[in-house]
Amino acid sequence: EISNAEFSNNNYGVELNNGSTAIIENVSFASTTNESLSAYNGSRIIVASSTIINTIEGDAIGVYNSTLYMSSTTINSVGDGNGIGVYNSIVSIASSTINNIIDGDGIGSYDSIVSISNSAVNNILDGDGIGLYNSTTTMSNVIIENVSGEGIAVYGGSVEGE
């Protein structure tokens, strides 16, 4: 478990591999060159009440054949990548905000399942709010605004919601 911590000006933040688990609560990531959080090969990240600000390259959070549970968390300012990149994974997002993605999707989901509730995706300068590529998404009470591309773009898969 990582709590009440700050990561600043690092090449990477926290990376999990091969079935690892991390619980991250009240943690700040600032000015990370690459992914602030990443999970690979069956790993699991639980993120709560945290902030990720100014990811320069890559996704702020990258989930690869793994699982992410995110709540009450803000992602703000990603230069070249998605706010959350989901690759052959399962992701649940609640009460969170993704803002100011310069070149990428707010959420880019590839061959994955994503559930989003009580959250917002704002100010996507060159990409889609939520890009679904052979993915399934369920949404409830989600605000998507100020997006240069599609609010929700579906390239195979489905969207369900209220």
PDB file of C-alpha atoms in Angstrom:
ATOM      1  CA  GLU A   1       0.000   0.000   0.000  1.00  0.00           C
ATOM      2  CA  ILE A   2       1.163   3.518  -0.848  1.00  0.00           C
ATOM      3  CA  SER A   3      -0.593   6.360   0.958  1.00  0.00           C
ATOM      4  CA  ASN A   4      -0.028  10.048   1.621  1.00  0.00           C
ATOM      5  CA  ALA A   5       2.932  10.194  -0.758  1.00  0.00           C
ATOM      6  CA  GLU A   6       4.216  12.421  -3.553  1.00  0.00           C
ATOM      7  CA  PHE A   7       6.055  11.451  -6.730  1.00  0.00           C
ATOM      8  CA  SER A   8       7.518  14.383  -8.648  1.00  0.00           C
ATOM      9  CA  ASN A   9       9.774  14.796 -11.696  1.00  0.00           C
ATOM     10  CA  ASN A  10      10.308  11.074 -12.328  1.00  0.00           C
ATOM     11  CA  ASN A  11      10.758   9.126 -15.547  1.00  0.00           C
ATOM     12  CA  TYR A  12       8.035   6.628 -14.384  1.00  0.00           C
ATOM     13  CA  GLY A  13       5.813   6.460 -11.321  1.00  0.00           C
ATOM     14  CA  VAL A  14       4.641   3.023 -10.124  1.00  0.00           C
ATOM     15  CA  GLU A  15       4.820  -0.043 -12.384  1.00  0.00           C
ATOM     16  CA  LEU A  16       3.328  -3.446 -11.526  1.00  0.00           C
ATOM     17  CA  ASN A  17       4.147  -6.727 -13.268  1.00  0.00           C
ATOM     18  CA  ASN A  18       3.146 -10.397 -13.211  1.00  0.00           C
ATOM     19  CA  GLY A  19       0.116 -10.460 -10.928  1.00  0.00           C
ATOM     20  CA  SER A  20       1.240  -7.761  -8.486  1.00  0.00           C
ATOM     21  CA  THR A  21      -1.226  -5.598  -6.546  1.00  0.00           C
ATOM     22  CA  ALA A  22      -0.948  -1.997  -5.353  1.00  0.00           C
ATOM     23  CA  ILE A  23      -3.360   0.083  -3.304  1.00  0.00           C
ATOM     24  CA  ILE A  24      -2.663   3.758  -3.873  1.00  0.00           C
ATOM     25  CA  GLU A  25      -4.490   6.331  -1.753  1.00  0.00           C
ATOM     26  CA  ASN A  26      -3.939  10.059  -1.294  1.00  0.00           C
ATOM     27  CA  VAL A  27      -0.939  10.060  -3.615  1.00  0.00           C
ATOM     28  CA  SER A  28       0.180  12.860  -5.938  1.00  0.00           C
ATOM     29  CA  PHE A  29       2.085  12.261  -9.177  1.00  0.00           C
ATOM     30  CA  ALA A  30       3.505  15.390 -10.855  1.00  0.00           C
ATOM     31  CA  SER A  31       5.617  15.925 -13.971  1.00  0.00           C
ATOM     32  CA  THR A  32       6.170  12.270 -14.867  1.00  0.00           C
ATOM     33  CA  THR A  33       7.909  11.749 -18.206  1.00  0.00           C
ATOM     34  CA  ASN A  34       6.156   8.431 -18.954  1.00  0.00           C
ATOM     35  CA  GLU A  35       3.268   6.561 -17.295  1.00  0.00           C
ATOM     36  CA  SER A  36       2.560   7.600 -13.721  1.00  0.00           C
ATOM     37  CA  LEU A  37       0.856   4.259 -13.041  1.00  0.00           C
ATOM     38  CA  SER A  38       1.074   1.082 -15.086  1.00  0.00           C
ATOM     39  CA  ALA A  39      -0.019  -2.518 -14.613  1.00  0.00           C
ATOM     40  CA  TYR A  40       1.082  -5.474 -16.742  1.00  0.00           C
ATOM     41  CA  ASN A  41       0.305  -9.192 -16.994  1.00  0.00           C
ATOM     42  CA  GLY A  42      -2.497  -9.838 -14.528  1.00  0.00           C
ATOM     43  CA  SER A  43      -1.676  -7.065 -12.064  1.00  0.00           C
ATOM     44  CA  ARG A  44      -4.211  -4.974 -10.156  1.00  0.00           C
ATOM     45  CA  ILE A  45      -4.147  -1.292  -9.202  1.00  0.00           C
ATOM     46  CA  ILE A  46      -6.598   0.278  -6.779  1.00  0.00           C
ATOM     47  CA  VAL A  47      -6.347   4.094  -6.840  1.00  0.00           C
ATOM     48  CA  ALA A  48      -8.356   6.390  -4.559  1.00  0.00           C
ATOM     49  CA  SER A  49      -8.314  10.100  -3.734  1.00  0.00           C
ATOM     50  CA  SER A  50      -5.180  10.760  -5.774  1.00  0.00           C
ATOM     51  CA  THR A  51      -3.968  13.209  -8.448  1.00  0.00           C
ATOM     52  CA  ILE A  52      -1.875  12.779 -11.574  1.00  0.00           C
ATOM     53  CA  ILE A  53      -0.697  16.087 -13.047  1.00  0.00           C
ATOM     54  CA  ASN A  54       1.456  16.720 -16.125  1.00  0.00           C
ATOM     55  CA  THR A  55       2.297  13.378 -17.710  1.00  0.00           C
ATOM     56  CA  ILE A  56       4.626  14.317 -20.553  1.00  0.00           C
ATOM     57  CA  GLU A  57       4.690  11.191 -22.776  1.00  0.00           C
ATOM     58  CA  GLY A  58       2.579   8.044 -22.641  1.00  0.00           C
ATOM     59  CA  ASP A  59      -0.688   7.411 -20.837  1.00  0.00           C
ATOM     60  CA  ALA A  60      -1.138   8.873 -17.348  1.00  0.00           C
ATOM     61  CA  ILE A  61      -2.366   5.385 -16.376  1.00  0.00           C
ATOM     62  CA  GLY A  62      -1.662   2.366 -18.586  1.00  0.00           C
ATOM     63  CA  VAL A  63      -3.402  -0.952 -17.922  1.00  0.00           C
ATOM     64  CA  TYR A  64      -2.140  -3.960 -19.923  1.00  0.00           C
ATOM     65  CA  ASN A  65      -3.862  -7.325 -19.461  1.00  0.00           C
ATOM     66  CA  SER A  66      -4.631  -6.209 -15.898  1.00  0.00           C
ATOM     67  CA  THR A  67      -7.278  -4.533 -13.724  1.00  0.00           C
ATOM     68  CA  LEU A  68      -7.724  -0.949 -12.498  1.00  0.00           C
ATOM     69  CA  TYR A  69     -10.199   0.321  -9.911  1.00  0.00           C
ATOM     70  CA  MET A  70     -10.098   4.123  -9.698  1.00  0.00           C
ATOM     71  CA  SER A  71     -12.198   6.404  -7.495  1.00  0.00           C
ATOM     72  CA  SER A  72     -12.166  10.069  -6.472  1.00  0.00           C
ATOM     73  CA  THR A  73      -9.055  10.677  -8.559  1.00  0.00           C
ATOM     74  CA  THR A  74      -8.080  13.481 -10.952  1.00  0.00           C
ATOM     75  CA  ILE A  75      -5.903  13.181 -14.045  1.00  0.00           C
ATOM     76  CA  ASN A  76      -4.915  16.599 -15.396  1.00  0.00           C
ATOM     77  CA  SER A  77      -2.652  17.462 -18.332  1.00  0.00           C
ATOM     78  CA  VAL A  78      -1.296  14.649 -20.480  1.00  0.00           C
ATOM     79  CA  GLY A  79       0.990  15.733 -23.326  1.00  0.00           C
ATOM     80  CA  ASP A  80       1.210  12.749 -25.673  1.00  0.00           C
ATOM     81  CA  GLY A  81      -0.948   9.794 -24.631  1.00  0.00           C
ATOM     82  CA  ASN A  82      -4.328   8.914 -23.169  1.00  0.00           C
ATOM     83  CA  GLY A  83      -5.575   9.928 -19.756  1.00  0.00           C
ATOM     84  CA  ILE A  84      -6.181   6.221 -19.186  1.00  0.00           C
ATOM     85  CA  GLY A  85      -5.018   3.640 -21.730  1.00  0.00           C
ATOM     86  CA  VAL A  86      -6.756   0.275 -21.357  1.00  0.00           C
ATOM     87  CA  TYR A  87      -5.344  -2.683 -23.281  1.00  0.00           C
ATOM     88  CA  ASN A  88      -6.996  -6.120 -23.003  1.00  0.00           C
ATOM     89  CA  SER A  89      -8.006  -5.222 -19.446  1.00  0.00           C
ATOM     90  CA  ILE A  90     -10.877  -4.468 -17.083  1.00  0.00           C
ATOM     91  CA  VAL A  91     -11.260  -0.955 -15.642  1.00  0.00           C
ATOM     92  CA  SER A  92     -13.746   0.604 -13.236  1.00  0.00           C
ATOM     93  CA  ILE A  93     -13.789   4.402 -12.801  1.00  0.00           C
ATOM     94  CA  ALA A  94     -15.977   6.200 -10.234  1.00  0.00           C
ATOM     95  CA  SER A  95     -16.256   9.816  -9.073  1.00  0.00           C
ATOM     96  CA  SER A  96     -13.163  10.867 -11.024  1.00  0.00           C
ATOM     97  CA  THR A  97     -12.121  13.540 -13.534  1.00  0.00           C
ATOM     98  CA  ILE A  98      -9.893  13.412 -16.611  1.00  0.00           C
ATOM     99  CA  ASN A  99      -8.895  16.885 -17.893  1.00  0.00           C
ATOM    100  CA  ASN A 100      -6.665  18.524 -20.484  1.00  0.00           C
ATOM    101  CA  ILE A 101      -5.428  15.727 -22.699  1.00  0.00           C
ATOM    102  CA  ILE A 102      -3.365  17.383 -25.426  1.00  0.00           C
ATOM    103  CA  ASP A 103      -2.773  14.516 -27.891  1.00  0.00           C
ATOM    104  CA  GLY A 104      -4.766  11.376 -27.075  1.00  0.00           C
ATOM    105  CA  ASP A 105      -8.150  10.166 -25.821  1.00  0.00           C
ATOM    106  CA  GLY A 106      -9.477  10.867 -22.354  1.00  0.00           C
ATOM    107  CA  ILE A 107      -9.957   7.107 -22.102  1.00  0.00           C
ATOM    108  CA  GLY A 108      -8.622   4.879 -24.876  1.00  0.00           C
ATOM    109  CA  SER A 109      -9.892   1.314 -24.555  1.00  0.00           C
ATOM    110  CA  TYR A 110      -8.622  -1.528 -26.738  1.00  0.00           C
ATOM    111  CA  ASP A 111     -10.152  -5.041 -26.513  1.00  0.00           C
ATOM    112  CA  SER A 112     -11.281  -4.242 -22.968  1.00  0.00           C
ATOM    113  CA  ILE A 113     -14.199  -3.697 -20.601  1.00  0.00           C
ATOM    114  CA  VAL A 114     -14.626  -0.276 -18.956  1.00  0.00           C
ATOM    115  CA  SER A 115     -17.219   0.861 -16.432  1.00  0.00           C
ATOM    116  CA  ILE A 116     -17.531   4.606 -15.701  1.00  0.00           C
ATOM    117  CA  SER A 117     -19.837   6.294 -13.188  1.00  0.00           C
ATOM    118  CA  ASN A 118     -20.240   9.770 -11.687  1.00  0.00           C
ATOM    119  CA  SER A 119     -17.202  11.059 -13.582  1.00  0.00           C
ATOM    120  CA  ALA A 120     -16.155  13.716 -16.106  1.00  0.00           C
ATOM    121  CA  VAL A 121     -13.930  13.807 -19.185  1.00  0.00           C
ATOM    122  CA  ASN A 122     -13.094  17.403 -20.211  1.00  0.00           C
ATOM    123  CA  ASN A 123     -10.892  19.394 -22.573  1.00  0.00           C
ATOM    124  CA  ILE A 124      -9.556  16.777 -24.964  1.00  0.00           C
ATOM    125  CA  LEU A 125      -7.573  18.858 -27.457  1.00  0.00           C
ATOM    126  CA  ASP A 126      -6.707  16.242 -30.100  1.00  0.00           C
ATOM    127  CA  GLY A 127      -8.604  12.986 -29.564  1.00  0.00           C
ATOM    128  CA  ASP A 128     -11.894  11.458 -28.437  1.00  0.00           C
ATOM    129  CA  GLY A 129     -13.405  11.779 -24.982  1.00  0.00           C
ATOM    130  CA  ILE A 130     -13.776   8.005 -24.844  1.00  0.00           C
ATOM    131  CA  GLY A 131     -12.345   5.925 -27.684  1.00  0.00           C
ATOM    132  CA  LEU A 132     -13.541   2.324 -27.820  1.00  0.00           C
ATOM    133  CA  TYR A 133     -11.661  -0.068 -30.055  1.00  0.00           C
ATOM    134  CA  ASN A 134     -13.335  -3.506 -29.877  1.00  0.00           C
ATOM    135  CA  SER A 135     -14.309  -2.687 -26.298  1.00  0.00           C
ATOM    136  CA  THR A 136     -17.430  -2.614 -24.142  1.00  0.00           C
ATOM    137  CA  THR A 137     -18.296   0.300 -21.882  1.00  0.00           C
ATOM    138  CA  THR A 138     -21.082   0.920 -19.411  1.00  0.00           C
ATOM    139  CA  MET A 139     -21.649   4.487 -18.271  1.00  0.00           C
ATOM    140  CA  SER A 140     -23.804   6.191 -15.659  1.00  0.00           C
ATOM    141  CA  ASN A 141     -23.857   9.908 -14.861  1.00  0.00           C
ATOM    142  CA  VAL A 142     -20.817  10.802 -16.985  1.00  0.00           C
ATOM    143  CA  ILE A 143     -20.124  14.311 -18.334  1.00  0.00           C
ATOM    144  CA  ILE A 144     -18.079  14.578 -21.531  1.00  0.00           C
ATOM    145  CA  GLU A 145     -17.378  18.110 -22.769  1.00  0.00           C
ATOM    146  CA  ASN A 146     -14.988  20.251 -24.788  1.00  0.00           C
ATOM    147  CA  VAL A 147     -13.676  17.401 -26.940  1.00  0.00           C
ATOM    148  CA  SER A 148     -12.009  18.027 -30.317  1.00  0.00           C
ATOM    149  CA  GLY A 149     -12.958  14.590 -31.706  1.00  0.00           C
ATOM    150  CA  GLU A 150     -15.969  12.454 -30.836  1.00  0.00           C
ATOM    151  CA  GLY A 151     -17.427  12.529 -27.342  1.00  0.00           C
ATOM    152  CA  ILE A 152     -17.625   8.746 -27.586  1.00  0.00           C
ATOM    153  CA  ALA A 153     -16.157   6.943 -30.590  1.00  0.00           C
ATOM    154  CA  VAL A 154     -16.933   3.245 -31.045  1.00  0.00           C
ATOM    155  CA  TYR A 155     -14.779   1.250 -33.452  1.00  0.00           C
ATOM    156  CA  GLY A 156     -16.191  -2.185 -32.671  1.00  0.00           C
ATOM    157  CA  GLY A 157     -17.764  -2.986 -29.329  1.00  0.00           C
ATOM    158  CA  SER A 158     -20.629  -1.334 -27.480  1.00  0.00           C
ATOM    159  CA  VAL A 159     -21.740   1.418 -25.123  1.00  0.00           C
ATOM    160  CA  GLU A 160     -24.513   1.050 -22.584  1.00  0.00           C
ATOM    161  CA  GLY A 161     -25.644   3.573 -20.042  1.00  0.00           C
ATOM    162  CA  GLU A 162     -28.056   5.975 -18.516  1.00  0.00           C
TER     163      GLU A 162
END
